[in-house]
PDB file of C-alpha atoms in Angstrom:
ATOM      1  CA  UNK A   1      14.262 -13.046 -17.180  1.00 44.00           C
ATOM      2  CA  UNK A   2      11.680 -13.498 -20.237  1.00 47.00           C
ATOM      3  CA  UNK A   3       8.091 -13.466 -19.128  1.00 52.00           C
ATOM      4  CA  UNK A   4       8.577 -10.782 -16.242  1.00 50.00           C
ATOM      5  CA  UNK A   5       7.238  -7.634 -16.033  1.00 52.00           C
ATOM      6  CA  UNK A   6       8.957  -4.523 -14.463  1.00 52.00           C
ATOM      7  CA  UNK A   7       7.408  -0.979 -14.353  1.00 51.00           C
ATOM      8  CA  UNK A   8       9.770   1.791 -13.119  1.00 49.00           C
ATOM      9  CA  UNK A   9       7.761   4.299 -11.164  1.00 48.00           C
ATOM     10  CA  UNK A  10       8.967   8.089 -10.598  1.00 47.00           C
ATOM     11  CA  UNK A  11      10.622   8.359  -7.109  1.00 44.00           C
ATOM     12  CA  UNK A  12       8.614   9.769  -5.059  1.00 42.00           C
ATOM     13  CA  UNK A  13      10.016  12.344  -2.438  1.00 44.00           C
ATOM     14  CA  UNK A  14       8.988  11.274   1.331  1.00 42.00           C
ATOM     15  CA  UNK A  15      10.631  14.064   2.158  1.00 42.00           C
ATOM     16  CA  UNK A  16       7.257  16.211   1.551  1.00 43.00           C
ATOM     17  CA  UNK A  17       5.831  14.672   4.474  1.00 43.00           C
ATOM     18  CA  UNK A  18       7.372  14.757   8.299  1.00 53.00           C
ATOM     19  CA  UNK A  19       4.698  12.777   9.459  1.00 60.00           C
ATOM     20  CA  UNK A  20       2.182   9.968   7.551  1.00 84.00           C
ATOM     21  CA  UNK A  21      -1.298   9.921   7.880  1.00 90.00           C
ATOM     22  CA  UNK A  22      -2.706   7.055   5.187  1.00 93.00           C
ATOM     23  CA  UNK A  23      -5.631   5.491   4.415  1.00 95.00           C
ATOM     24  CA  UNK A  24      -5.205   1.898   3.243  1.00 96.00           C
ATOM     25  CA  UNK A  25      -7.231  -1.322   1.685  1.00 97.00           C
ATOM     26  CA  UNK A  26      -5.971  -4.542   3.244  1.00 97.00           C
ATOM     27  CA  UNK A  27      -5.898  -7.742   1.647  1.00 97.00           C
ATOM     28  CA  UNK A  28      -7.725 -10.945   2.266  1.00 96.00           C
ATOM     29  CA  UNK A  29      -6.345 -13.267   4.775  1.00 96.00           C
ATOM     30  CA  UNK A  30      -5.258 -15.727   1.663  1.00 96.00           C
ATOM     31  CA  UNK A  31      -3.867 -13.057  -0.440  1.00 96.00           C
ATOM     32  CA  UNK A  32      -2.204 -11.381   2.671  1.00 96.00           C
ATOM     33  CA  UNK A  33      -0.948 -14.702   3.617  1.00 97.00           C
ATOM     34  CA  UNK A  34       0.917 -15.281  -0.172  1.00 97.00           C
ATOM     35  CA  UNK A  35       2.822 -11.610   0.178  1.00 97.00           C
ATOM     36  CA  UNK A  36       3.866 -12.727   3.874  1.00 97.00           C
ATOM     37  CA  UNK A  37       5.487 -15.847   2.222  1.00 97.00           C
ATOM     38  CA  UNK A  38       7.142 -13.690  -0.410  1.00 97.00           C
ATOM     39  CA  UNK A  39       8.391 -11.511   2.276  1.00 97.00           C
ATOM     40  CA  UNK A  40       9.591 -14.922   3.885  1.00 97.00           C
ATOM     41  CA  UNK A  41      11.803 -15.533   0.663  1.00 96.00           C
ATOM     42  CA  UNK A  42      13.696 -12.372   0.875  1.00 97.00           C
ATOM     43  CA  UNK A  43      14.655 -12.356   4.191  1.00 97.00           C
ATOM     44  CA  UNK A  44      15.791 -15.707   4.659  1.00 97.00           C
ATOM     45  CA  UNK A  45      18.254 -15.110   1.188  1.00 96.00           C
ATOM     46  CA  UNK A  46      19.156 -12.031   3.288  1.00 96.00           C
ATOM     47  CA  UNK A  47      17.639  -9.346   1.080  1.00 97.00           C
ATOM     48  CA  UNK A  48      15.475  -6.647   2.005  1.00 95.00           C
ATOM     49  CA  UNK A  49      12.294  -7.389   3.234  1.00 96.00           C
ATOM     50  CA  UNK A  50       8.765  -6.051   5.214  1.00 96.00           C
ATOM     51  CA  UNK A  51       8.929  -9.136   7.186  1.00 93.00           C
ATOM     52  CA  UNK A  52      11.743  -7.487   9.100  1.00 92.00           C
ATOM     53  CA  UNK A  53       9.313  -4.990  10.452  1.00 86.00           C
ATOM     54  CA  UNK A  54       8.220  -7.154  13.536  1.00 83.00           C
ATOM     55  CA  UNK A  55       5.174  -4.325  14.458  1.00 82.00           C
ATOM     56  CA  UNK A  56       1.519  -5.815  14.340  1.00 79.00           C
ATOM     57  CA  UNK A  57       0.427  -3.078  12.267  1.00 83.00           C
ATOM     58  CA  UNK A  58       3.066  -4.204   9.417  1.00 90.00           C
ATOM     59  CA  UNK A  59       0.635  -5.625   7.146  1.00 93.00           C
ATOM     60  CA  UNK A  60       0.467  -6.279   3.071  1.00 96.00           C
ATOM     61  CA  UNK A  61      -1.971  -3.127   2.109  1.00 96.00           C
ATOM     62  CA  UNK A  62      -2.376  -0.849  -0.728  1.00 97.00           C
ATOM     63  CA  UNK A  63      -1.968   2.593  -0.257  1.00 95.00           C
ATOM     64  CA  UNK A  64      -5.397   4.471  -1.009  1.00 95.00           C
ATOM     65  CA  UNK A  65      -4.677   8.534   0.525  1.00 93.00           C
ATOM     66  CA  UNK A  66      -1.510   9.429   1.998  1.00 91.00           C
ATOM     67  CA  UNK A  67      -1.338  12.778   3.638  1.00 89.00           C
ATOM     68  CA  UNK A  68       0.647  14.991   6.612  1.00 86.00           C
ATOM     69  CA  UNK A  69      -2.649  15.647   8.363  1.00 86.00           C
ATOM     70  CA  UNK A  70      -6.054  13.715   8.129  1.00 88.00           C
ATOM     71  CA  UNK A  71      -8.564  16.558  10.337  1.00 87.00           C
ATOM     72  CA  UNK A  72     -10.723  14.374  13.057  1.00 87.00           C
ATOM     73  CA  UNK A  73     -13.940  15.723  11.085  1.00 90.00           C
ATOM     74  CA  UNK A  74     -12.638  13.464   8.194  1.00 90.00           C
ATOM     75  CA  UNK A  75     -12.023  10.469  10.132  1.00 87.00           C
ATOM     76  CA  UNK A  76     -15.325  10.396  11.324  1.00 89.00           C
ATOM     77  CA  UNK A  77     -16.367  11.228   7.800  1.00 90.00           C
ATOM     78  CA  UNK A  78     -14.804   7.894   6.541  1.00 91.00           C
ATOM     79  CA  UNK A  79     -15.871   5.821   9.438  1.00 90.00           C
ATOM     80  CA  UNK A  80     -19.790   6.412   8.222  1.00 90.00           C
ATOM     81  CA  UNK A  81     -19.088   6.823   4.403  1.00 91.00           C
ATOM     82  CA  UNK A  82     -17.245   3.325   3.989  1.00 91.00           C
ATOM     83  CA  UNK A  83     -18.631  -0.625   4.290  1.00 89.00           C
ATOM     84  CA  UNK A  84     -16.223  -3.065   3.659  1.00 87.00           C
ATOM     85  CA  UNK A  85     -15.206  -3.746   0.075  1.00 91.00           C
ATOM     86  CA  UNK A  86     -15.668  -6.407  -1.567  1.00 92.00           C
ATOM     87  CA  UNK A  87     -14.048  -6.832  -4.816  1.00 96.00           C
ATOM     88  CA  UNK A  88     -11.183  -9.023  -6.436  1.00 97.00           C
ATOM     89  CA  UNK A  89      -7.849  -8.013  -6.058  1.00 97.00           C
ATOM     90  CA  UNK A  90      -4.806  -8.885  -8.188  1.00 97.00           C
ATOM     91  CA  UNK A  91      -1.145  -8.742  -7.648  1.00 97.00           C
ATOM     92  CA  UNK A  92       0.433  -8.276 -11.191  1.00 95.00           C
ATOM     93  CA  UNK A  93       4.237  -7.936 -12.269  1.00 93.00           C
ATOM     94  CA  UNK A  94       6.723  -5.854 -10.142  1.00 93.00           C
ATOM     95  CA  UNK A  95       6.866  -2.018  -9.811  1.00 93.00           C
ATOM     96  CA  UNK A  96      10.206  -0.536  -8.594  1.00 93.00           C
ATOM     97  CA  UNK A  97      10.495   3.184  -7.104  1.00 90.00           C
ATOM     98  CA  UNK A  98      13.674   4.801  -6.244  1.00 86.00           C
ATOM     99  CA  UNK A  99      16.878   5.881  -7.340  1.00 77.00           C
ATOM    100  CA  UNK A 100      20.145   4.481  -5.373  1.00 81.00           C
ATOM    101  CA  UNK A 101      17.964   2.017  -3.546  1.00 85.00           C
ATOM    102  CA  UNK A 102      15.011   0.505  -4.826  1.00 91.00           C
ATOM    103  CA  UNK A 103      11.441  -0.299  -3.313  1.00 94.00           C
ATOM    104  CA  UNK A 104      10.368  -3.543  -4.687  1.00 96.00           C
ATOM    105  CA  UNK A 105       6.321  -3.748  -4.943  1.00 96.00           C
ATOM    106  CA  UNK A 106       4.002  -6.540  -7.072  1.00 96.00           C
ATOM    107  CA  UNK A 107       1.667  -3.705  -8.979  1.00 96.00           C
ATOM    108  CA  UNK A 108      -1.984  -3.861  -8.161  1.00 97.00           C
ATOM    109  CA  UNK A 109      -4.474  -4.802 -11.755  1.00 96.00           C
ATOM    110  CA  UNK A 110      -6.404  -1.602 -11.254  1.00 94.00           C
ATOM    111  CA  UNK A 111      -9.908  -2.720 -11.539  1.00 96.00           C
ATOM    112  CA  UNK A 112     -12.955  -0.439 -12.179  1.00 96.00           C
ATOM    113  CA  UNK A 113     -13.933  -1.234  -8.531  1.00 96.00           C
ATOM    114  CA  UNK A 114     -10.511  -0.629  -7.049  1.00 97.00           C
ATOM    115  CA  UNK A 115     -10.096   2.891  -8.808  1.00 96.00           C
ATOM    116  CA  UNK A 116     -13.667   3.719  -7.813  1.00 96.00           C
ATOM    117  CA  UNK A 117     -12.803   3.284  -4.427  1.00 96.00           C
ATOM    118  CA  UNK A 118      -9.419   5.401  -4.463  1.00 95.00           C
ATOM    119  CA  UNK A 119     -11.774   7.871  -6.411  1.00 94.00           C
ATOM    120  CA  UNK A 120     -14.077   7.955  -3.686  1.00 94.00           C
ATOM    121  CA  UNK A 121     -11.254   8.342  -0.643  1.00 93.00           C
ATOM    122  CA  UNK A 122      -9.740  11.147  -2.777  1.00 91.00           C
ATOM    123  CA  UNK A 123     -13.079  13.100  -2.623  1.00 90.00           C
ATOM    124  CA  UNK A 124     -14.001  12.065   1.575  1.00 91.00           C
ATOM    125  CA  UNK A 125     -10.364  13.218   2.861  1.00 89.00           C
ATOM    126  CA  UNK A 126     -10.791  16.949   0.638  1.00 84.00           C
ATOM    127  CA  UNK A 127      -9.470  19.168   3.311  1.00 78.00           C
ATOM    128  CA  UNK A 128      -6.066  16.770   4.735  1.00 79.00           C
ATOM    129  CA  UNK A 129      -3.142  18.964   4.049  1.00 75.00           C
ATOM    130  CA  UNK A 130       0.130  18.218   2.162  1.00 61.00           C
ATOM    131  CA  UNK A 131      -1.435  15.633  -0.759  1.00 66.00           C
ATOM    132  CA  UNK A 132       1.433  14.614  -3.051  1.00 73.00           C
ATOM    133  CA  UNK A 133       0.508  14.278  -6.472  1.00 73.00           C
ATOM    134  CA  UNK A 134       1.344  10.548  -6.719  1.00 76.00           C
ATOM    135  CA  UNK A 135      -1.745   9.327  -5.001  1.00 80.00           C
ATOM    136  CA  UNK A 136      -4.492  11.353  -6.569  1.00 82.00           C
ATOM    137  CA  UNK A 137      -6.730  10.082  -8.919  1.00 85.00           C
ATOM    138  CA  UNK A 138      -4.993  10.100 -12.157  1.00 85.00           C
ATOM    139  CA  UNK A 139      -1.033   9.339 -11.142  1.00 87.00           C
ATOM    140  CA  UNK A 140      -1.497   6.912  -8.467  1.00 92.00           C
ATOM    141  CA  UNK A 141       0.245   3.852  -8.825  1.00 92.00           C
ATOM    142  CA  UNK A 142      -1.366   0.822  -6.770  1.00 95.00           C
ATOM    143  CA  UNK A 143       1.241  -1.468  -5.214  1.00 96.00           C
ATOM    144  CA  UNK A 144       1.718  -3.658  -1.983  1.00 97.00           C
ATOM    145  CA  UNK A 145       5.900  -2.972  -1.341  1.00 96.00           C
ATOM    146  CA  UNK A 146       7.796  -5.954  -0.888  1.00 97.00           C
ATOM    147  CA  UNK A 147      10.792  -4.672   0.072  1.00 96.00           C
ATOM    148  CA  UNK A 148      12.671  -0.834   0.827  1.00 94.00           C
ATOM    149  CA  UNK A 149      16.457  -0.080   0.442  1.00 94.00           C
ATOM    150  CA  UNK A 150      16.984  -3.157  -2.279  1.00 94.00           C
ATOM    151  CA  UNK A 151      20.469  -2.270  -3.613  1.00 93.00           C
ATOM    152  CA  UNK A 152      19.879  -2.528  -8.315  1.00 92.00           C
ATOM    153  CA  UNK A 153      22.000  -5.147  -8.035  1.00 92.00           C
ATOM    154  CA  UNK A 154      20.307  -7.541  -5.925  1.00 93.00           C
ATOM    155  CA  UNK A 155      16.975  -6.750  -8.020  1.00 93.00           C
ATOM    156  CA  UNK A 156      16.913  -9.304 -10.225  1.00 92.00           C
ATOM    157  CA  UNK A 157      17.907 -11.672  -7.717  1.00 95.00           C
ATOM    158  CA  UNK A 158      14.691 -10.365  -5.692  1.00 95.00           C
ATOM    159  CA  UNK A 159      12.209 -10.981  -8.499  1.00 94.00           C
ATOM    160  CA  UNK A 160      13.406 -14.414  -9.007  1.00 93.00           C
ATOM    161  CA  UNK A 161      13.139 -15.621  -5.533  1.00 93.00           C
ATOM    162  CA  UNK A 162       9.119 -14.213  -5.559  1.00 92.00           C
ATOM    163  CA  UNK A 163       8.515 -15.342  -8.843  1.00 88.00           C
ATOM    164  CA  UNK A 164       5.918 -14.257 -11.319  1.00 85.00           C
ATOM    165  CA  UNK A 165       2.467 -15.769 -10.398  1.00 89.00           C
ATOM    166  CA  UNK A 166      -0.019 -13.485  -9.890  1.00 94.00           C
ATOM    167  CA  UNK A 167      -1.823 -13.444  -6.682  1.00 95.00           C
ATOM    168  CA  UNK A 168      -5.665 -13.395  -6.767  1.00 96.00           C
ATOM    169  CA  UNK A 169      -7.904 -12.620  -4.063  1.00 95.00           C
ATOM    170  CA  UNK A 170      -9.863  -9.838  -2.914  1.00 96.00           C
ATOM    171  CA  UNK A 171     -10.018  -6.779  -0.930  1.00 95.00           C
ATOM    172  CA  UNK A 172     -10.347  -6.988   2.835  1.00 92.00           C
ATOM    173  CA  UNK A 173     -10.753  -3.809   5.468  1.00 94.00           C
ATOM    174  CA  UNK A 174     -10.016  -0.134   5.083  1.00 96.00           C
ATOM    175  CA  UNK A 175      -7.866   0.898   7.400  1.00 95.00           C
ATOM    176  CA  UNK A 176      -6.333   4.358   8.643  1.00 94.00           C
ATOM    177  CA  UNK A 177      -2.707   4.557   9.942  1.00 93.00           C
ATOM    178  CA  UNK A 178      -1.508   7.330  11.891  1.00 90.00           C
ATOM    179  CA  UNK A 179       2.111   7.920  11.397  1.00 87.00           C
ATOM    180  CA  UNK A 180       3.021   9.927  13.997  1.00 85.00           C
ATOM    181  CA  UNK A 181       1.250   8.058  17.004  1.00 87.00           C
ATOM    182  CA  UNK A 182       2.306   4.787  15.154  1.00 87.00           C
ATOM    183  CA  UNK A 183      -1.105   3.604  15.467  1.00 90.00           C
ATOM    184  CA  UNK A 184      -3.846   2.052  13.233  1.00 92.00           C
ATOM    185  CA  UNK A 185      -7.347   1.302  13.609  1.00 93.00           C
ATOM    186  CA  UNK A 186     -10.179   0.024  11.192  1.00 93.00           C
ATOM    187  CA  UNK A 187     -12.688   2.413   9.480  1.00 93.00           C
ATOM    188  CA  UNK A 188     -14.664  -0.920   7.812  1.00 91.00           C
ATOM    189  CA  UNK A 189     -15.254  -4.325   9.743  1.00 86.00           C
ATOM    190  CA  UNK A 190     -12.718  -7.068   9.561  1.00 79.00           C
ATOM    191  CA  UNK A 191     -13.089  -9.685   7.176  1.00 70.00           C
TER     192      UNK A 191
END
């Protein structure tokens, strides 16, 4: 497949954390819109997908903080610290994490803005316990996942159905999602 780009990621161990508390940018409605369509593709050729999560809070978003607790003093932290962003977002080439099965993502372009951001959430959740490495500043890899539990042999199959245009649009609300309680709620206005 000439012209495509893969990146293979270190596999990152879930395992470190029994419960997920995240903090995540969401994507404009037209850019959230073009990963729900690629999501579309995979599932109806019967691959792995996100669109067979059917919960409303399964939405394309790039993972900013990811810890096992987020203390209530830092939610309320981020709730006054943050506006909404606004800054372009692009969708690159693929990343793939895993080992036996593979996550399928489309890598985020890291801008100046985007990193500055993730910089910024690093320093206002100081305190949450259990950070993995992989999303401080400095070895985090920006991605919206496409698909979990892709069998290697299917991946090239995957990438071909999704193709390899980028997607540009921009960043929508920050949102926090609380792993445990399987809840989510906005820290920034909606678009």
């Amino acid at each position: 497949m000439a012209g495509v780009t893969i990146a293979l990621a270190p596999v990152i161990r879930q395992s470190l954390l029994t419960m997920v508390q995240s903090v995540e940018l969401l994507l404009d409605p037209a850019s959230e819109s073009a990963v729900r369509a690629q999501w579309q593709l995979l599932a109806d050729a019967g691959l792995p997908s996100q669109a067979s999560h059917h919960g409303p809070s399964n939405r394309p978003h790039i993972t900013l903080f990811v810890a096992r607790e987020i203390p209530a003093e830092i939610d309320e932290q981020l709730k006054r610290r943050f506006s909404a962003p606004d800054f372009e977002v692009r969708l690159g080439g693929y990343v793939v994490f895993g080992g036996k099965q593979m996550v399928l993502a489309r890598s985020v372009i890291p801008s100046r803005a985007l990193l500055h951001l993730h910089r910024e959430i690093a320093e206002a959740t100081a305190g949450s316990t259990a950070l993995p490495a992989h999303v401080e500043p400095g070895g985090w890899t920006p991605h919206v996942t496409l698909a979990r539990r892709v069998e290697p042999a299917r991946l090239g199959e995957a990438i071909g159905l999704v193709g390899t245009d980028v997607i540009l649009g921009h960043s929508g609300a920050i949102r926090r999602w609380d792993g445990e309680r399987k809840t989510e709620w906005l820290l920034t206005p909606p678009l």
